[in-house]
CSV table of C-alpha atoms in Angstrom, one decimal:
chain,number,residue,atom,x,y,z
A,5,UNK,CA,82.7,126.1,127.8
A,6,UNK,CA,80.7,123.8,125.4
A,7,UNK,CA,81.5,122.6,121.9
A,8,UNK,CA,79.6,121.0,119.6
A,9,UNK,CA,79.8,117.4,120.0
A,10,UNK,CA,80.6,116.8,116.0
A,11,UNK,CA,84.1,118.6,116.7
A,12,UNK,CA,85.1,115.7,118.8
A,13,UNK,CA,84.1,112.9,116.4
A,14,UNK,CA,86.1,114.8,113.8
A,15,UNK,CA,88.7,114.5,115.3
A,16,UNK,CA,88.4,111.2,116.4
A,17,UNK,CA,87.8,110.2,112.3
A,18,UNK,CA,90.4,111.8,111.8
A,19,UNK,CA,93.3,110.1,113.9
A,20,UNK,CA,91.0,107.0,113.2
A,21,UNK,CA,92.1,107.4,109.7
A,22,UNK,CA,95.6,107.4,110.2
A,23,UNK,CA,95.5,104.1,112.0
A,24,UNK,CA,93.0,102.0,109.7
A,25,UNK,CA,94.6,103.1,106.5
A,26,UNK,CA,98.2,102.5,108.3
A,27,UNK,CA,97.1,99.3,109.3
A,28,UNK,CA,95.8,98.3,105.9
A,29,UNK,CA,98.8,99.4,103.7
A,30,UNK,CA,100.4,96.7,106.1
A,31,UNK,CA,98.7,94.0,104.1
A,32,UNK,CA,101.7,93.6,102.0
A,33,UNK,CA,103.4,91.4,100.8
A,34,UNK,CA,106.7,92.9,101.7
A,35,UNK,CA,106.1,93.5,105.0
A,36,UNK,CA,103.8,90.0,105.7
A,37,UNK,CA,107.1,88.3,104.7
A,38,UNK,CA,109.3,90.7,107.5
A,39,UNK,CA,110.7,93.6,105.4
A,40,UNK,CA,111.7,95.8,106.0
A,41,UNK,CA,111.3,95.3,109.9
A,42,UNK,CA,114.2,92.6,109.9
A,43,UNK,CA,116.8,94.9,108.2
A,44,UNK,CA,115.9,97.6,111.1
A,45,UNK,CA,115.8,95.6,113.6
A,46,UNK,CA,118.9,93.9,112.8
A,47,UNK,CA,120.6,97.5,113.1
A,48,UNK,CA,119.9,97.9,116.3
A,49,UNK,CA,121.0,94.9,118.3
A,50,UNK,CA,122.4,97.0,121.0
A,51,UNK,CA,118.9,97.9,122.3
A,52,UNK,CA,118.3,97.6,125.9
A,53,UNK,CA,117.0,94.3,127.1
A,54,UNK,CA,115.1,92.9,123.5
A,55,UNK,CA,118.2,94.2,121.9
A,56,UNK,CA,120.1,90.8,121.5
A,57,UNK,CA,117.0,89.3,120.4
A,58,UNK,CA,116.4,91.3,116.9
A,59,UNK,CA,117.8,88.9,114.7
A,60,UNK,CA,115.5,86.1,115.8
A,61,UNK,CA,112.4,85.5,113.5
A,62,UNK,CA,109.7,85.2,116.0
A,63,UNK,CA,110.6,88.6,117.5
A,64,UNK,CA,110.6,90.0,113.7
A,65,UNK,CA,107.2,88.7,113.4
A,66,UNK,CA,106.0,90.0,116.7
A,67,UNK,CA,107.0,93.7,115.4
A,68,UNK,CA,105.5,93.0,112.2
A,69,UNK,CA,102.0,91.3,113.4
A,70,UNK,CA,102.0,93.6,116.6
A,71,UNK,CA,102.2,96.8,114.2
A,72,UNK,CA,99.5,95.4,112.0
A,73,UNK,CA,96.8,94.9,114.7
A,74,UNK,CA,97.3,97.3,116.4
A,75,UNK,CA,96.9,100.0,114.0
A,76,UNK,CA,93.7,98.2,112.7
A,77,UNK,CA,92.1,97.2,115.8
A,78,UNK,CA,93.2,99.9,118.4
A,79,UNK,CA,90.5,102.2,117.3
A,80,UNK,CA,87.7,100.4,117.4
A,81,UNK,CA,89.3,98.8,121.3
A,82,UNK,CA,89.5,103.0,122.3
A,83,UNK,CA,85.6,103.1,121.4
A,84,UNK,CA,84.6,100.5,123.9
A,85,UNK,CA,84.7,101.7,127.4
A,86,UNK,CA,85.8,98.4,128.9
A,87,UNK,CA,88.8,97.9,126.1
A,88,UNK,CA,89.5,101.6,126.2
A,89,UNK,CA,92.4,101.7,128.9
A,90,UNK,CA,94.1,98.5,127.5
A,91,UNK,CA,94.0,99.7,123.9
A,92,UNK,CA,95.6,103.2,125.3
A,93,UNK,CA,98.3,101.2,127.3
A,94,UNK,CA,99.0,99.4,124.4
A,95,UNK,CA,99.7,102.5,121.6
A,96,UNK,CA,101.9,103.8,125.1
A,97,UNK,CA,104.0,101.1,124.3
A,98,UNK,CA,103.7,100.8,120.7
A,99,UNK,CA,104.4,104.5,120.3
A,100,UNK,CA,107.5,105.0,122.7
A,101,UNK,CA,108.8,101.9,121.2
A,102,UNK,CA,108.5,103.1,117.5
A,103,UNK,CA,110.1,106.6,119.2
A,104,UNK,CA,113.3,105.1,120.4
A,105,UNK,CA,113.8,102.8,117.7
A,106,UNK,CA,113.1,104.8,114.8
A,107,UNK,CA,114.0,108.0,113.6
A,108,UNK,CA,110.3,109.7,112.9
A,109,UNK,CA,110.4,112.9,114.6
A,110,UNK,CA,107.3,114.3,116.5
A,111,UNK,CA,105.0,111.8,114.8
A,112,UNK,CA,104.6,109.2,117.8
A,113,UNK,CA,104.4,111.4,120.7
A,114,UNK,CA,101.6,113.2,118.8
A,115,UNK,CA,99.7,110.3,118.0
A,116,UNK,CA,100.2,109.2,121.5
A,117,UNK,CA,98.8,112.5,122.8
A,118,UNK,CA,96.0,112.3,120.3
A,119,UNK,CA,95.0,108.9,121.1
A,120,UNK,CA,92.9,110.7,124.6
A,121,UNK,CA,90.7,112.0,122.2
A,122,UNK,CA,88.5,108.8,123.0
A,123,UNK,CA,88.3,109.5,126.8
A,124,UNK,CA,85.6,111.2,128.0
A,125,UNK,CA,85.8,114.9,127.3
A,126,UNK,CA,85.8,115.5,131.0
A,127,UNK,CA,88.6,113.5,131.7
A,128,UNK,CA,91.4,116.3,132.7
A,129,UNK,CA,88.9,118.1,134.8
A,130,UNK,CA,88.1,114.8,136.8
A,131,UNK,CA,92.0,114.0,137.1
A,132,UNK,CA,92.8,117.3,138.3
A,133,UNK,CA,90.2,117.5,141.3
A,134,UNK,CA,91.2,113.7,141.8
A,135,UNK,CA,94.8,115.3,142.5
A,136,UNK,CA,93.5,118.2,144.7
A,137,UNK,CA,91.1,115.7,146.1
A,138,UNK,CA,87.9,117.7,145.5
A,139,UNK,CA,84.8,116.7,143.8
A,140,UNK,CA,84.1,117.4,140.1
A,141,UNK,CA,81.7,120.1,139.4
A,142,UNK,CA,78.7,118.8,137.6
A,143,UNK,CA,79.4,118.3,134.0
A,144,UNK,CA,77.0,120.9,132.4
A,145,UNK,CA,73.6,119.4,130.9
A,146,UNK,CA,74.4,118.4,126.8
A,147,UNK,CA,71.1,117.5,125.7
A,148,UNK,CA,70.8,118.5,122.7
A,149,UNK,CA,68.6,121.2,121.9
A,150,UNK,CA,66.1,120.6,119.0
A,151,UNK,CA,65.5,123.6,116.5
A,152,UNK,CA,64.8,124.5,113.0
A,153,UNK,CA,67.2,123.1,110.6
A,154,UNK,CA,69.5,125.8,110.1
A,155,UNK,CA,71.3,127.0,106.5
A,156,UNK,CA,74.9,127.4,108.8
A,157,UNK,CA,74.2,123.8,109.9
A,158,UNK,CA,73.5,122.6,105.8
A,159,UNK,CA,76.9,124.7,105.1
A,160,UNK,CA,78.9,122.6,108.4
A,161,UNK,CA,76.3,119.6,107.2
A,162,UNK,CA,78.5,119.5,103.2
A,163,UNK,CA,82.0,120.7,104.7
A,164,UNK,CA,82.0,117.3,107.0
A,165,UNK,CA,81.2,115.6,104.0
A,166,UNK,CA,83.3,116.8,101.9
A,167,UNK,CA,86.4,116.9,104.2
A,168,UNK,CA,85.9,113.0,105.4
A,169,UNK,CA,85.7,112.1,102.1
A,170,UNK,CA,88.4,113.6,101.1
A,171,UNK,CA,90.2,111.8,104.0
A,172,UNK,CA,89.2,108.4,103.2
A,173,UNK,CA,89.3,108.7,99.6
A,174,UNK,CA,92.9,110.4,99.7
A,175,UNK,CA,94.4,107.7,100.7
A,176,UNK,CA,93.2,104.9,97.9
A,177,UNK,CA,94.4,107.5,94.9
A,178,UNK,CA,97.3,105.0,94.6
A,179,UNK,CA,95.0,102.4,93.2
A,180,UNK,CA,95.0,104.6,90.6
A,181,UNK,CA,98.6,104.4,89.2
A,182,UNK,CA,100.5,101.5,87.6
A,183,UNK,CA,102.7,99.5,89.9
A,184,UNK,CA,103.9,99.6,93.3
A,185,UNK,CA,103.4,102.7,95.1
A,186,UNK,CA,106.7,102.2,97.6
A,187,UNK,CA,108.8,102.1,94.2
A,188,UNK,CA,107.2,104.6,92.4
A,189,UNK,CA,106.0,107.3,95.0
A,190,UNK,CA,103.0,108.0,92.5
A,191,UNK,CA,100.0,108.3,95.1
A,192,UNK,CA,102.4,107.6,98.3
A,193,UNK,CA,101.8,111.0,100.1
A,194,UNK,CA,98.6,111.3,102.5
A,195,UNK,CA,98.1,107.5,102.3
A,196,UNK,CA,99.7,107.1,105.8
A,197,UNK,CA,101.8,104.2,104.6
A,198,UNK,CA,104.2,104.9,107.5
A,199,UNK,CA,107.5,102.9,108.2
A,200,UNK,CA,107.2,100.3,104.9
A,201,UNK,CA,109.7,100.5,102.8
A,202,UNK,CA,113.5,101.1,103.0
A,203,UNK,CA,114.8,103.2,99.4
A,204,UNK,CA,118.7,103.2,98.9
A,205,UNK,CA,119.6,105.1,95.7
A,206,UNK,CA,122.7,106.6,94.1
A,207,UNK,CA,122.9,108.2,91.0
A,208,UNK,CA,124.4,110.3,88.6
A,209,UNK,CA,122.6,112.8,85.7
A,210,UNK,CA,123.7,113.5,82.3
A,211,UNK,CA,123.5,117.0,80.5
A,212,UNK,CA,124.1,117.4,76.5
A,213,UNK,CA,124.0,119.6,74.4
A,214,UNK,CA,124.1,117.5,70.8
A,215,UNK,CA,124.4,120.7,68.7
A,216,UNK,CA,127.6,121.7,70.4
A,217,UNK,CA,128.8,118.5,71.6
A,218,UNK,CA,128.7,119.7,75.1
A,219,UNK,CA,128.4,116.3,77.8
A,220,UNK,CA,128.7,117.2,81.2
A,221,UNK,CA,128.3,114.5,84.0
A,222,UNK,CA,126.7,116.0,87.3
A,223,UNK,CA,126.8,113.9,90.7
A,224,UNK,CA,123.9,115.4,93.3
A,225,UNK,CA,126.5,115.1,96.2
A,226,UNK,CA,128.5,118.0,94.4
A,227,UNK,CA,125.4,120.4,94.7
A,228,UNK,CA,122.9,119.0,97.6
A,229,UNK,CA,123.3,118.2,100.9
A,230,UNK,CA,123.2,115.0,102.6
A,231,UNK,CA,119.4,114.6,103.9
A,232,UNK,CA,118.3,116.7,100.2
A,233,UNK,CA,120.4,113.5,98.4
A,234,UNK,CA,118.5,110.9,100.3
A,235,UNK,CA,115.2,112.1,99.8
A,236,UNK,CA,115.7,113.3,95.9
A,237,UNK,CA,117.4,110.1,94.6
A,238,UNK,CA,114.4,107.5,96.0
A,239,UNK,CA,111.4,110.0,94.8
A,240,UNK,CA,110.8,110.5,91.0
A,241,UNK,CA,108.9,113.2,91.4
A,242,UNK,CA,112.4,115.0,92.9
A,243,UNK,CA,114.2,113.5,90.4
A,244,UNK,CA,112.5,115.6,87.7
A,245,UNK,CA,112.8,118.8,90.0
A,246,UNK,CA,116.2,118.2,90.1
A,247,UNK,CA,116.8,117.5,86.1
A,248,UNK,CA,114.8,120.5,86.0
A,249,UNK,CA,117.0,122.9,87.8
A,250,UNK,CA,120.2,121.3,86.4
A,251,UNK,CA,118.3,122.9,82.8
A,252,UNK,CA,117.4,126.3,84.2
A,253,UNK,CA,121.1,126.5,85.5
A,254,UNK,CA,122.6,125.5,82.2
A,255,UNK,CA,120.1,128.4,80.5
A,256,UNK,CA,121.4,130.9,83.2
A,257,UNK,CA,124.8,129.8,82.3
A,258,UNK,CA,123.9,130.8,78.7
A,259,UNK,CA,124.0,127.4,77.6
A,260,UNK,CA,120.2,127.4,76.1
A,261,UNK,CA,118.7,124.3,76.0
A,262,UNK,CA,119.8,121.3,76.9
A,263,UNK,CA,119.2,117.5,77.8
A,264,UNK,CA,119.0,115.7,81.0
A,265,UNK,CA,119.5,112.7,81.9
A,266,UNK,CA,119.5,110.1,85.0
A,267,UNK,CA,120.8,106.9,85.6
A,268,UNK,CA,119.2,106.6,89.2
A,269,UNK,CA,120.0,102.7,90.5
A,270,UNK,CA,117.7,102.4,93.6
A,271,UNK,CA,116.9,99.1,96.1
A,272,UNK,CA,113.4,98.7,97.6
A,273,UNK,CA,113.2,96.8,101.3
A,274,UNK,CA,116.6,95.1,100.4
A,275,UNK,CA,115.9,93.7,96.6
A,276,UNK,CA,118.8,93.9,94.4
A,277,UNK,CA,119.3,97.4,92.6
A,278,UNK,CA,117.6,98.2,89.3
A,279,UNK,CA,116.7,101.3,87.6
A,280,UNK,CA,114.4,103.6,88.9
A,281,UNK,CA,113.9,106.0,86.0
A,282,UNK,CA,114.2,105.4,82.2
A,283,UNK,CA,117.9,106.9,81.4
A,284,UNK,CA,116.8,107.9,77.8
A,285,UNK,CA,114.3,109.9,78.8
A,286,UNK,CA,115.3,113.8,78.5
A,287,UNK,CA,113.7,114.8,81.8
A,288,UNK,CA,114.1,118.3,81.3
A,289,UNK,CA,111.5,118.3,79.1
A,290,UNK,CA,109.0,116.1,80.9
A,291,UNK,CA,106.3,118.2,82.6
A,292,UNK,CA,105.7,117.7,86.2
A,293,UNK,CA,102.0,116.4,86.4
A,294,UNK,CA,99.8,113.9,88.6
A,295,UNK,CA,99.5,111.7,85.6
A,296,UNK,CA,101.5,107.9,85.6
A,297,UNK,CA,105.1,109.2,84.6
A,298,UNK,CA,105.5,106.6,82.2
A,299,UNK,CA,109.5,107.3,82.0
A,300,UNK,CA,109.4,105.2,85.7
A,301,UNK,CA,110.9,102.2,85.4
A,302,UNK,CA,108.7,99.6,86.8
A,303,UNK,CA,109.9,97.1,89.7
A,304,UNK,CA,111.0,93.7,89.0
A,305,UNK,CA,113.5,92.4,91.3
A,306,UNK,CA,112.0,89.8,93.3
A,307,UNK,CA,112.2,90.5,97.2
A,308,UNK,CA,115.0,88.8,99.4
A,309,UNK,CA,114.6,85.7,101.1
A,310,UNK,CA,114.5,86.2,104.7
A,311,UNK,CA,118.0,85.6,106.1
A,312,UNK,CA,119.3,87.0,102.6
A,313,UNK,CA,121.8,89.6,102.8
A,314,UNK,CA,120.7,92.7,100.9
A,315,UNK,CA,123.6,94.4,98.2
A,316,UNK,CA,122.6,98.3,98.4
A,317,UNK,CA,124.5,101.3,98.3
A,318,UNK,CA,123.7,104.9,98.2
A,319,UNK,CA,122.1,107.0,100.5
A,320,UNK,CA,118.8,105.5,102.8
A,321,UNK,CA,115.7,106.5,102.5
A,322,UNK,CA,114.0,104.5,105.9
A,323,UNK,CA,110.0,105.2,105.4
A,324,UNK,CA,108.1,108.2,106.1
């Protein structure tokens, strides 16, 4: 069977976009200067072979520079016929590196499968009569076939517009917020800044009641599980669904209205804890909203020197 030839490109835009605006959200400062690659690596020193070597700075830098170009250059390498088997060779290795090191699910063997998308669409059927030592049957004739500009093709025509620049433009909405994205999480989903930051955050929230005196202190351990505790206490956004449901409980409870509050103290890529949110700030009656949260406490702890041994606590948060 036959499919248009714009369903393959799509595609291929698609993962594209993964790796360019992965490879771009690596020109950071944080991770130009090794974080948080050398607190990772440093953890895992029993590693077959490059194991022992972790804690040495030029193999830091080869993680950190390696990652870099390869997710910037590998996609244009994959378009080039003569660079194409090298540049797949090298995500092989990049990808079942990232799988053994690091704790990111399906995400690397699907990028890994993804990455044939820029082999010929024949490929398989080549391979396979290769194996049973038969020729390939003639790959049917593609020239395209000129007609009559079509309203279906206008309608296909807008939705690849639309839907690549959503996809490019989707992941620069950052820009749009105050501060650092890492720290804040305002604009960090879709933006396929993968495996840059390391969160650790504990915390405990505050309900009142001033009419009645009531002051009840709530720890997130007591109510969530471990994984719900690491991903609520380094994302604001959780933070106020959590104060949130502490008020609708306290309502249920026949409590009525109350006040929450969080003194969240959170560490980004090793800097020294600071607060995360504003603890004065009743979050129970802040409305979610894709608006700047202005009750986020912006970053100002320097980052660590390299060799510098970071003070955190809490639960981990270790990228996305």
């Amino acid at each position: 069977s036959v499919v248009p030839a714009w369903t393959l490109g799509l595609l291929r835009a698609q993962i594209g976009c993964a790796y360019f605006f992965g490879g771009i959200a690596k020109i950071s400062p944080d991770w130009l200067q090794g974080e948080p690659m050398r607190m990772w690596l440093a953890k895992r020193t029993d590693f077959p072979v490059l194991g022992p070597y972790f804690h040495e700075e030029w193999m830091i830098y080869i993680f950190v520079l390696g990652g870099l170009l390869l997710d910037l250059l590998i996609v244009p390498l994959l378009l080039w016929r003569r660079t194409r088997l090298l540049a797949f060779l090298a995500g092989v290795g990049f990808h079942l590196m990232n799988s053994q090191l690091f704790s990111i699910g399906i995400f690397p063997w699907l990028m890994l499968c993804a990455t044939l998308l820029f082999f010929p669409h024949d490929l398989p059927r080549r391979l396979w009569h290769a194996l049973r030592r038969k020729a390939a049957p003639a790959t049917p004739d593609e020239t395209p076939v000129h007609s009559v500009w079509s309203r279906g093709q206008t309608v296909v025509l807008v939705f690849l517009t639309v839907y690549l620049a959503v996809q490019v433009l989707m992941p620069l909405r950052h820009f749009a917020y105050p501060g650092n994205a890492d720290w804040t999480e305002e604009g960090h989903r879709f933006a396929w800044h993968m495996k840059l930051r390391s969160k650790r955050a504990s915390a405990m929230f505050m309900i009142t009641q001033p009419a009645t005196g009531l002051a009840i202190d709530v720890y997130p351990e007591d109510t969530l599980n471990s994984r719900q505790c690491d991903k609520m206490l380094t994302h604001p956004d959780m933070i106020l669904q959590f104060c949130h449901r502490l008020a609708e409980e306290m309502r249920q409870r026949g409590h009525g209205q109350v006040e929450v509050r969080a003194e969240v103290m959170a560490s980004l890529n090793g800097r020294e804890r600071q607060l995360l949110v504003d603890p004065t700030v009743d979050l129970a009656k802040e409305k979610r909203s894709l608006a700047p949260a202005p009750w986020i406490m912006p970053l100002t702890k320097p980052r660590p020197r390299p060799g510098s041994s970071p003070r955190n606590s809490g639960p981990e948060l270790v990228g996305d």
